[in-house]
Amino acid sequence: MTATLHSPAREQRTSPAPGKGRGRIRNRNRLWLLVFLSPWAIGLVVFFIYPLLATAYFSLTNYNGLDSANFVGLRNFVYLFTGDEIVRTAAYNTLWLVVVLTVLRVAFSLGVAAVLARVQKGGGLFRVLCYLPSLVPPVAATLTFVFVLNPQIGPVNTLLRHVGIDGPLWFNDPNLSKPALTLLTLWGSGELMIIILAALLDVPKDLYEAAQLDGAGAWTQFRRITLPTIAPVLLFGMVNSIIFALQYFTQAIVAGSVASGSADMVGNSQIIGYPNNSTLTFPVWLYQQGFRAYHMGYASAMAVVLFVVSFAFTALLIRQLRGAAHTEGARS
Amino acid sequence: MTALLESSPPVTPAVPRRRRNGRRTLDFIAVHSVALALGLMFTLPLVFVFLTAVMSDQQALSSELWPREWHFENFVAVFQKAPMFTYLTNSLVYSVLATAGMLLSSIPAAYALARFRWRGGNLAFMLVIAAMMLPPQVTAVPLYSMWASGHLTGTLWPLIVPYFVGDAFSIFLLRQFFLTIPEDYLDAARMDGCSEFQVLYRVLLPMTKPGIAAAALFTFLYTWNDYFGPLLYVGERQESWTLSVALASFRGMHRTTQWNLTMAATTLVLVPVVVLFLFAQKSFVRGLTFTGIKG
């Protein structure tokens, strides 16, 4: 087991070359540090720190992308939390995805990985088959599922019809569009499966053997040995899935627009969220407000809210990663 | 761990000898039938896409699953219906330049984060993670305004330029790889009089080729698959569309309900990715397990 998230300090040793003073080495290193880091430092300021500050500023204005921004205080936030009916739907949809997607994605990936870990014949092939869909570009994957789940001609409903079941409307039913998106996302969660599979294969085998000698059944072994050992990876998967769900945009906006059968370009405000705003996620509404309706001040206020929520989860992830690094360090 | 997609020793719990054989066979059958079912579940949607792509116009509107005739010319028709070569070129320009820029800017940054001890090193690493996790929608408004004031919206530059000043995810991934090389190797090179630049490019890079390949692959894929970025910056200007944007609008744009051509276009977009993967399986998996907690 090698931890890769040690703080750099721990493995760093400056070794002075013979005959040279420490001070000179340090100065030389400082110069190289500057050379190596400056492109990234510029990028950090221009594409991360500046836009974050600017978003915070715009959120307090009525900026519309053309005229100069006027300061309006907290009016955007007041409207966001009390006035905008649609943002409430959008927040609900995103929350739905955060809860359902996160739980199902981790559980499903764990289930598939557990099966893959026990496959003896053709393991490589099965792994490739399970992983492949996660590589499919999101737009192509969404089109695939809108077609496969098409109520009239889609293969799924056709097969259901063969066994005498009247298939549902899937992406055309406000109650089923989010579950359909969930299916689409589970289909493409091969990355998490492989990460969990790696963790499963790393569980020391003698632990299982010892447990068997003590007469522990499969479930007890899973609960007492497997789960505790791979818990850090599962937690990583959880936080990762939460942040993924908070940004859920492409699949939602493309599924809504393609399923609506509308002739308009994707992102058109009439078809956004089809059917019935059920695929209108928070980032989709942010995009619509900011770049279709040019309510850029208001979109910035939404961005601030999105930032605060996702930053909270990122902080959780960082804490967990550091915690993992520390325990690893203690063990080795 | 490096060969996850190839066969690796399966986890078979040891069972007392007497009961072994019978239970083993049952177990084998159960596990393999579930695996087979899963394999089918993951593959069938793509098979349906391909089968529909080669159907005739009429049949594609029916609920039949198997093509009566194979119309491979549908793939050609896609190119006639839409300027796919333009979109393909745009996608390639975006992905290739972004990947090149990422390699130029992120390798030194990752090296600095992995191998230099300095005040602020930890803070810098935290900033990398924060930037990596930031939803792209959060910074979209000011960045769009910034590029618009430079009259560069409608071009691919707003998508490409950021990669030339460091990509957070790649820096994170490369740093993880760089940390696996024992410092002694680098020290030896320094003793021989190598500068830090030479240590990085003569010693560290040749030893971490798989990591570089993984970072390049992930960047290429991410940009190839990207939809939000191109929609934001070139959505209004059709000659700058990438394949993702074009595919999303394909069905609506051509005032057609022809699923066969839409599915043919879908096939064309996803085939390069699948081929890339089949050629570079190992790098993918190595990169993946490195983004997790351990390596």
XYZ file of C-alpha atoms in Angstrom:
627
model
C 0.000 0.000 0.000
C 1.533 3.250 -1.021
C -0.029 6.519 -0.143
C 0.374 9.068 -2.845
C -1.012 12.009 -0.997
C 1.682 12.664 1.529
C 2.368 16.285 2.009
C 5.377 17.005 -0.199
C 7.411 18.078 2.792
C 7.587 14.603 4.195
C 9.454 13.019 1.336
C 11.485 16.012 0.392
C 15.127 16.076 1.273
C 17.400 18.756 0.046
C 20.791 17.203 -0.391
C 23.569 19.696 -0.640
C 26.120 18.757 -3.234
C 29.619 18.561 -1.857
C 31.604 21.721 -1.978
C 28.649 24.037 -2.384
C 26.994 26.088 0.292
C 23.415 25.381 1.342
C 22.468 28.940 0.661
C 23.484 28.757 -2.955
C 21.491 25.569 -3.471
C 18.483 27.126 -1.912
C 18.723 30.178 -4.121
C 19.209 28.054 -7.192
C 16.170 25.990 -6.240
C 14.120 29.082 -5.645
C 14.876 30.251 -9.156
C 13.845 26.909 -10.640
C 10.707 26.890 -8.527
C 9.818 30.265 -9.969
C 10.473 29.057 -13.527
C 8.463 25.877 -13.096
C 5.527 27.408 -11.297
C 5.033 30.745 -13.013
C 2.839 29.555 -15.920
C 0.560 27.809 -13.464
C 0.599 30.800 -11.119
C -0.528 33.051 -13.976
C -3.250 30.565 -14.860
C -4.352 30.361 -11.258
C -4.787 34.120 -11.043
C -6.408 34.658 -14.443
C -8.648 31.584 -14.646
C -9.365 30.826 -11.000
C -8.861 33.647 -8.510
C -9.898 36.575 -10.692
C -13.115 34.945 -11.994
C -14.063 33.830 -8.479
C -13.733 37.386 -7.176
C -15.445 38.786 -10.257
C -18.335 36.361 -9.842
C -18.767 37.512 -6.257
C -18.757 41.117 -7.426
C -21.149 40.559 -10.357
C -23.543 38.755 -8.034
C -24.158 42.102 -6.335
C -24.903 43.887 -9.620
C -27.426 43.860 -12.441
C -24.732 43.097 -15.021
C -26.165 42.023 -18.379
C -23.025 41.529 -20.418
C -23.397 44.768 -22.368
C -23.998 47.790 -20.170
C -21.828 48.584 -17.212
C -22.865 46.851 -14.037
C -24.855 48.717 -11.403
C -24.607 47.781 -7.768
C -27.897 46.345 -6.503
C -26.839 44.951 -3.142
C -28.268 41.603 -2.207
C -31.271 41.879 -4.515
C -30.138 38.932 -6.681
C -29.827 36.712 -3.640
C -33.184 37.821 -2.251
C -34.795 36.965 -5.582
C -32.915 33.658 -5.722
C -34.082 32.528 -2.303
C -37.587 34.002 -2.232
C -38.774 35.068 -5.681
C -37.598 32.672 -8.382
C -40.010 29.760 -8.658
C -37.970 28.011 -11.299
C -34.711 28.074 -9.392
C -36.509 26.162 -6.672
C -37.346 23.419 -9.171
C -33.775 23.497 -10.463
C -32.321 23.226 -6.964
C -34.711 20.371 -6.198
C -33.632 18.511 -9.363
C -29.971 18.940 -8.532
C -30.541 17.862 -4.941
C -32.419 14.807 -6.244
C -29.439 13.922 -8.411
C -26.961 14.539 -5.587
C -28.805 12.127 -3.301
C -29.936 9.423 -5.741
C -26.946 9.504 -8.086
C -24.385 9.455 -5.296
C -25.923 6.552 -3.422
C -26.700 4.459 -6.508
C -23.430 5.229 -8.264
C -21.299 4.096 -5.354
C -23.494 1.079 -4.532
C -23.717 -0.020 -8.162
C -19.993 0.431 -8.792
C -19.210 -1.553 -5.650
C -21.585 -4.310 -6.765
C -20.101 -4.569 -10.237
C -16.552 -4.388 -8.892
C -17.336 -7.167 -6.407
C -18.514 -9.402 -9.258
C -15.516 -8.492 -11.429
C -13.133 -9.270 -8.565
C -14.425 -12.845 -8.426
C -14.446 -13.560 -12.159
C -11.914 -16.248 -13.033
C -12.420 -16.801 -16.757
C -12.367 -13.870 -19.165
C -11.917 -11.302 -16.418
C -10.109 -8.910 -18.731
C -12.920 -8.934 -21.271
C -15.635 -8.308 -18.675
C -13.664 -5.427 -17.216
C -13.250 -3.816 -20.614
C -16.977 -4.222 -21.343
C -17.966 -2.619 -18.042
C -15.455 0.204 -18.365
C -15.991 1.075 -22.027
C -19.281 3.011 -21.666
C -17.639 5.486 -19.296
C -15.457 6.622 -22.198
C -18.359 7.394 -24.505
C -18.624 11.190 -24.899
C -21.504 12.439 -22.709
C -23.427 13.889 -25.652
C -23.156 10.598 -27.568
C -24.094 8.625 -24.456
C -27.124 10.819 -23.897
C -28.271 10.375 -27.503
C -27.748 6.643 -27.078
C -30.044 6.522 -24.079
C -32.662 8.876 -25.492
C -32.842 6.475 -28.422
C -32.648 3.209 -26.464
C -35.372 4.488 -24.108
C -37.509 6.024 -26.857
C -41.125 5.195 -25.925
C -42.208 4.061 -29.422
C -39.227 2.636 -31.227
C -36.594 2.246 -28.520
C -35.202 -1.277 -27.998
C -35.999 -1.298 -24.275
C -39.708 -0.694 -24.718
C -39.732 -3.041 -27.723
C -38.290 -5.815 -25.579
C -40.738 -4.980 -22.789
C -43.584 -5.215 -25.300
C -42.420 -8.718 -26.231
C -42.956 -9.828 -22.665
C -46.302 -8.059 -22.501
C -45.330 -4.930 -20.592
C -46.342 -1.492 -21.762
C -43.094 0.421 -21.448
C -43.081 3.846 -19.800
C -42.328 7.162 -21.503
C -38.880 7.514 -19.890
C -37.359 10.835 -21.016
C -40.794 12.113 -22.012
C -42.312 11.529 -18.579
C -41.541 14.227 -15.959
C -41.530 11.549 -13.266
C -39.125 9.259 -15.104
C -36.734 11.645 -16.822
C -34.428 11.883 -13.811
C -34.431 8.099 -13.227
C -33.599 7.723 -16.933
C -30.686 10.145 -16.483
C -29.656 8.059 -13.493
C -29.576 4.898 -15.630
C -27.473 6.761 -18.179
C -25.022 7.832 -15.472
C -24.780 4.362 -13.898
C -24.049 2.946 -17.327
C -21.074 5.282 -17.557
C -19.642 4.885 -14.052
C -16.895 2.498 -15.156
C -14.157 4.725 -13.751
C -15.432 4.372 -10.213
C -15.861 0.617 -10.760
C -12.207 0.264 -11.709
C -11.051 2.372 -8.765
C -13.138 0.272 -6.362
C -12.009 -2.941 -8.063
C -8.387 -1.928 -7.512
C -9.153 -1.402 -3.836
C -10.947 -4.753 -3.587
C -8.020 -6.609 -5.123
C -5.717 -4.906 -2.640
C -7.460 -6.267 0.441
C -4.927 -8.660 2.010
C -6.093 -12.212 1.286
C -4.837 -13.658 4.545
C -7.502 -11.595 6.313
C -10.191 -13.610 4.501
C -8.424 -16.866 5.192
C -8.165 -16.083 8.882
C -11.843 -15.124 8.991
C -12.810 -18.387 7.291
C -10.887 -20.394 9.823
C -12.920 -18.587 12.461
C -16.055 -19.647 10.600
C -17.139 -16.231 9.335
C -19.681 -16.298 6.471
C -19.463 -14.319 3.256
C -21.575 -11.429 4.574
C -19.629 -11.151 7.817
C -16.385 -11.157 5.836
C -17.677 -8.412 3.587
C -18.906 -6.285 6.489
C -15.962 -6.832 8.821
C -13.047 -7.047 6.393
C -13.872 -5.706 2.944
C -15.887 -2.627 3.882
C -13.518 -1.219 6.515
C -10.508 -1.754 4.252
C -11.985 -0.048 1.199
C -13.902 2.614 3.162
C -11.534 5.443 2.135
C -12.051 4.616 -1.533
C -15.831 4.507 -1.087
C -15.772 7.872 0.664
C -13.667 9.254 -2.174
C -16.268 7.888 -4.606
C -19.079 9.508 -2.613
C -17.573 12.985 -2.523
C -16.539 12.662 -6.142
C -20.088 11.679 -7.119
C -21.573 14.551 -5.116
C -19.397 17.088 -6.904
C -20.198 15.392 -10.215
C -23.932 15.612 -9.477
C -23.686 19.274 -8.448
C -22.266 20.091 -11.920
C -24.721 17.870 -13.789
C -25.280 19.804 -17.015
C -24.525 18.143 -20.345
C -26.651 15.013 -20.021
C -29.596 16.985 -18.600
C -29.659 19.739 -21.218
C -29.047 17.392 -24.159
C -31.576 14.777 -23.018
C -34.223 17.452 -22.514
C -33.662 19.024 -25.897
C -33.338 15.818 -27.930
C -36.277 14.074 -26.243
C -38.476 17.107 -26.871
C -37.918 16.527 -30.591
C -37.706 20.268 -31.018
C -35.984 21.627 -34.095
C -34.184 24.297 -32.097
C -30.597 24.427 -31.103
C -29.729 22.944 -27.748
C -29.945 25.523 -25.002
C -32.994 27.262 -26.377
C -35.056 28.512 -23.469
C -38.326 27.026 -24.704
C -37.147 23.454 -24.487
C -34.829 23.730 -21.532
C -35.811 21.342 -18.758
C -38.172 19.285 -20.955
C -40.404 17.613 -19.893
C -41.980 20.041 -17.463
C -38.688 21.399 -16.060
C -37.924 17.910 -14.756
C -34.422 17.911 -16.292
C -33.739 21.522 -15.361
C -30.727 21.243 -13.060
C -29.202 24.157 -11.168
C -26.270 24.572 -13.614
C -28.662 24.378 -16.584
C -30.771 27.204 -15.163
C -27.600 29.157 -14.399
C -26.544 28.774 -18.023
C -29.978 29.764 -19.299
C -30.127 32.852 -17.063
C -26.569 33.938 -17.742
C -26.103 33.190 -21.406
C -29.574 32.963 -22.940
C -31.425 35.614 -20.946
C -28.256 37.651 -20.197
C -29.183 38.040 -16.537
C -25.491 37.760 -15.771
C -25.713 39.361 -12.360
C -28.351 36.903 -11.308
C -26.433 33.985 -12.858
C -23.416 35.111 -10.814
C -25.494 34.954 -7.651
C -26.432 31.387 -8.571
C -22.749 30.695 -9.232
C -21.860 31.942 -5.751
C -24.380 29.532 -4.233
C -23.043 26.669 -6.372
C -19.499 27.566 -5.353
C -20.272 27.598 -1.639
C -21.984 24.213 -1.761
C -19.352 22.482 -3.902
C -16.513 24.076 -1.938
C -17.926 22.600 1.265
C -17.747 19.128 -0.275
C -14.288 19.777 -1.719
C -13.070 20.736 1.745
C -14.493 17.463 2.998
C -12.594 15.612 0.271
C -9.326 17.357 1.078
C -9.719 16.573 4.774
C -10.386 12.964 3.952
C -7.415 12.726 1.576
C -5.098 14.218 4.172
C -6.537 11.927 6.828
C -5.857 8.956 4.568
C -2.292 10.121 3.977
C -1.727 10.448 7.709
C -3.050 6.992 8.596
C -1.008 5.501 5.772
C 2.040 7.281 7.060
C 1.447 5.960 10.535
C 1.174 2.426 9.256
C 4.257 2.363 7.127
C -2.636 -2.906 -10.115
C -1.132 -1.840 -13.402
C -2.837 -4.519 -15.412
C -6.357 -4.282 -14.046
C -8.042 -4.774 -17.356
C -6.017 -7.822 -18.096
C -6.539 -10.937 -16.131
C -5.182 -10.746 -12.645
C -5.366 -13.297 -9.858
C -9.019 -13.542 -8.811
C -9.999 -13.240 -5.195
C -11.091 -16.748 -4.373
C -11.837 -17.327 -0.758
C -10.230 -20.493 0.460
C -12.868 -23.005 1.485
C -12.099 -26.182 3.469
C -11.111 -28.933 1.049
C -14.026 -31.338 1.477
C -16.627 -28.793 0.417
C -14.440 -27.127 -2.147
C -15.354 -28.683 -5.455
C -19.159 -28.569 -5.378
C -19.332 -25.096 -3.957
C -16.652 -23.875 -6.278
C -18.514 -24.955 -9.389
C -21.737 -23.335 -8.201
C -19.884 -20.192 -7.283
C -18.128 -20.146 -10.650
C -21.417 -20.461 -12.550
C -23.155 -17.812 -10.456
C -20.351 -15.259 -10.705
C -19.853 -15.785 -14.416
C -23.519 -15.570 -15.330
C -23.855 -12.310 -13.404
C -20.701 -11.018 -15.115
C -22.078 -12.054 -18.484
C -25.365 -10.281 -17.804
C -23.499 -7.148 -16.752
C -21.284 -7.329 -19.813
C -24.363 -7.496 -22.047
C -26.051 -4.660 -20.183
C -23.060 -2.411 -20.705
C -22.572 -3.312 -24.350
C -26.087 -3.653 -25.757
C -26.932 0.082 -25.895
C -23.933 0.629 -28.170
C -24.864 -2.394 -30.287
C -28.385 -0.967 -30.758
C -26.903 2.382 -31.766
C -24.772 0.736 -34.424
C -27.581 -1.505 -35.708
C -29.907 1.481 -36.044
C -27.175 3.517 -37.729
C -27.149 1.139 -40.708
C -30.929 0.790 -41.085
C -32.922 2.277 -43.947
C -34.871 5.478 -43.258
C -38.165 3.624 -42.964
C -36.891 0.816 -40.816
C -35.210 3.221 -38.406
C -38.683 4.583 -37.644
C -39.957 1.124 -36.765
C -39.313 -0.762 -33.586
C -37.375 -3.536 -35.321
C -34.014 -4.277 -33.764
C -32.098 -5.994 -36.587
C -31.414 -4.193 -39.886
C -33.103 -5.827 -42.888
C -30.503 -4.330 -45.209
C -27.164 -2.908 -44.160
C -26.929 0.705 -45.278
C -23.324 1.544 -44.573
C -23.696 4.564 -46.839
C -25.502 6.239 -43.902
C -22.096 7.119 -42.502
C -21.348 8.962 -45.734
C -24.767 10.630 -45.635
C -23.909 12.123 -42.249
C -21.033 13.995 -43.856
C -23.338 15.262 -46.613
C -26.027 16.408 -44.189
C -23.668 18.375 -41.984
C -20.150 19.807 -42.349
C -18.732 17.036 -40.196
C -15.170 17.590 -41.423
C -15.258 21.134 -40.080
C -16.537 19.911 -36.721
C -13.986 17.116 -36.676
C -11.180 19.572 -37.413
C -12.400 21.899 -34.649
C -12.544 19.030 -32.171
C -9.040 17.928 -33.140
C -7.654 21.467 -32.922
C -9.175 21.890 -29.462
C -8.046 18.497 -28.154
C -4.551 18.413 -29.671
C -3.593 21.982 -28.774
C -5.070 21.677 -25.275
C -3.151 18.441 -24.672
C 0.089 19.978 -25.953
C -0.446 23.057 -23.795
C -1.213 20.942 -20.766
C 2.027 18.979 -21.181
C 4.088 22.158 -21.561
C 2.653 23.922 -18.553
C 1.613 21.179 -16.151
C 4.705 18.947 -16.121
C 6.983 21.626 -14.596
C 4.261 22.714 -12.168
C 3.646 19.138 -11.057
C 7.380 18.628 -10.614
C 7.632 21.746 -8.500
C 4.728 20.603 -6.323
C 6.082 17.088 -5.943
C 9.783 17.728 -5.463
C 10.414 21.171 -4.008
C 10.097 22.045 -0.376
C 8.946 25.584 0.030
C 6.698 27.637 2.203
C 3.275 27.645 0.553
C 3.790 24.277 -1.118
C 0.893 22.759 0.770
C -1.301 25.755 0.090
C -0.461 25.511 -3.612
C -1.465 21.853 -3.626
C -4.761 22.666 -1.902
C -5.383 25.337 -4.560
C -4.797 22.728 -7.264
C -7.437 20.477 -5.704
C -9.842 23.385 -5.247
C -9.423 24.393 -8.908
C -9.844 20.770 -9.984
C -13.131 20.447 -8.130
C -14.565 23.803 -9.156
C -17.726 23.455 -11.272
C -16.986 25.187 -14.598
C -20.275 27.077 -14.342
C -19.072 29.033 -11.305
C -16.521 31.091 -13.215
C -18.349 31.157 -16.544
C -19.780 34.690 -16.385
C -16.567 36.681 -15.788
C -14.530 34.448 -18.084
C -17.062 34.852 -20.870
C -17.010 38.629 -20.409
C -13.229 38.585 -20.412
C -13.015 36.713 -23.718
C -15.859 38.733 -25.200
C -14.027 41.990 -24.465
C -11.075 40.566 -26.412
C -13.478 39.631 -29.270
C -12.424 36.014 -28.963
C -15.791 34.426 -28.230
C -16.857 32.420 -31.251
C -13.309 31.063 -31.606
C -11.697 28.068 -29.968
C -9.068 30.172 -28.142
C -11.022 30.576 -24.883
C -11.092 26.779 -24.685
C -7.430 26.190 -25.551
C -5.492 29.003 -23.874
C -6.219 27.958 -20.250
C -4.388 24.663 -20.864
C -1.193 26.561 -21.647
C -1.128 27.943 -18.124
C -1.651 24.696 -16.256
C -4.528 22.261 -15.909
C -5.358 21.458 -12.293
C -6.398 17.849 -12.820
C -3.290 17.036 -14.870
C -1.020 18.713 -12.322
C -2.647 16.627 -9.607
C -2.289 13.403 -11.579
C 1.310 14.076 -12.663
C 2.312 15.013 -9.130
C 1.028 11.666 -7.898
C 3.162 9.916 -10.504
C 6.261 11.988 -9.772
C 6.015 11.156 -6.064
C 6.460 7.445 -6.811
C 10.041 7.924 -8.075
C 12.559 7.625 -5.234
C 14.356 10.879 -4.545
C 17.701 9.031 -4.660
C 17.564 8.772 -8.453
C 17.123 12.514 -8.748
C 19.831 13.197 -6.179
C 22.239 11.029 -8.124
C 21.583 13.111 -11.215
C 22.082 16.319 -9.234
C 25.408 15.004 -7.961
C 26.426 14.493 -11.556
C 25.816 18.156 -12.121
C 22.361 18.099 -13.706
C 20.302 21.245 -13.321
C 16.737 20.911 -12.045
C 15.593 21.258 -15.622
C 17.774 18.336 -16.688
C 16.699 16.301 -13.657
C 13.106 16.756 -14.748
C 13.508 16.118 -18.460
C 16.401 13.634 -18.522
C 15.679 11.587 -15.406
C 12.148 11.982 -14.129
C 10.206 12.101 -17.393
C 11.679 8.923 -18.914
C 10.817 7.136 -15.658
C 7.222 8.360 -15.575
C 6.226 7.904 -19.214
C 3.072 5.982 -18.260
C 2.007 8.897 -16.092
C 2.612 11.415 -18.851
C 0.651 9.203 -21.237
C -2.233 8.958 -18.775
C -2.354 12.723 -18.262
C -2.256 13.320 -22.022
C -5.002 10.765 -22.629
C -7.284 12.193 -19.965
C -6.825 15.733 -21.251
C -7.461 14.649 -24.830
C -10.601 12.779 -23.779
C -11.874 15.525 -21.511
C -11.593 18.131 -24.252
C -12.939 15.782 -26.942
C -15.966 15.076 -24.722
C -16.365 18.633 -23.448
C -19.754 20.128 -24.142
C -20.224 23.019 -21.720
C -17.111 24.891 -22.862
C -17.759 24.743 -26.615
C -21.492 25.448 -26.114
C -20.614 28.542 -24.092
C -17.943 30.009 -26.348
C -18.759 28.832 -29.876
C -22.428 27.787 -29.566
C -23.551 30.855 -31.506
C -21.073 30.377 -34.326
C -21.672 27.207 -36.247
C -18.383 27.091 -38.160
C -16.543 26.812 -34.835
C -18.672 23.980 -33.453
C -16.959 20.894 -32.114
C -18.346 17.403 -32.667
C -20.066 17.390 -29.262
C -22.007 20.578 -29.969
C -22.819 19.458 -33.494
C -24.016 16.062 -32.325
C -26.286 17.559 -29.665
C -27.969 19.703 -32.316
C -27.817 17.129 -35.105
C -31.363 15.893 -34.837
C -32.982 19.281 -34.492
C -30.793 21.019 -37.025
C -31.692 18.902 -39.985
C -35.402 19.013 -39.319
C -35.390 15.298 -39.351
C -36.550 12.528 -37.121
C -34.246 10.112 -38.898
C -32.788 8.115 -36.077
C -30.490 6.179 -38.402
C -28.439 9.242 -39.349
C -28.429 10.540 -35.780
C -27.163 7.161 -34.609
C -24.604 7.078 -37.433
C -23.319 10.473 -36.280
C -23.259 9.194 -32.705
C -21.218 6.192 -33.824
C -18.765 8.450 -35.628
C -18.239 10.538 -32.492
C -17.667 7.641 -30.150
C -15.594 5.330 -32.335
C -12.342 7.370 -32.080
C -12.596 7.287 -28.302
C -13.122 3.536 -28.218
C -10.202 2.949 -30.589
C -7.974 5.232 -28.527
C -8.879 3.240 -25.450
C -8.180 -0.131 -27.017
C -4.715 1.080 -27.974
C -3.910 2.597 -24.619
C -5.723 0.473 -22.046
C -2.837 0.298 -19.606
C -2.316 4.017 -19.409
C -6.004 4.554 -18.762
C -6.147 2.158 -15.875
C -2.904 3.319 -14.359
C -4.139 6.892 -14.497
C -7.484 5.944 -13.013
C -6.111 4.174 -10.007
C -3.811 7.116 -9.416
C -6.692 9.555 -9.242
C -8.065 7.449 -6.437
C -6.456 7.314 -3.088
C -3.666 4.933 -3.744
C -1.257 4.058 -6.461
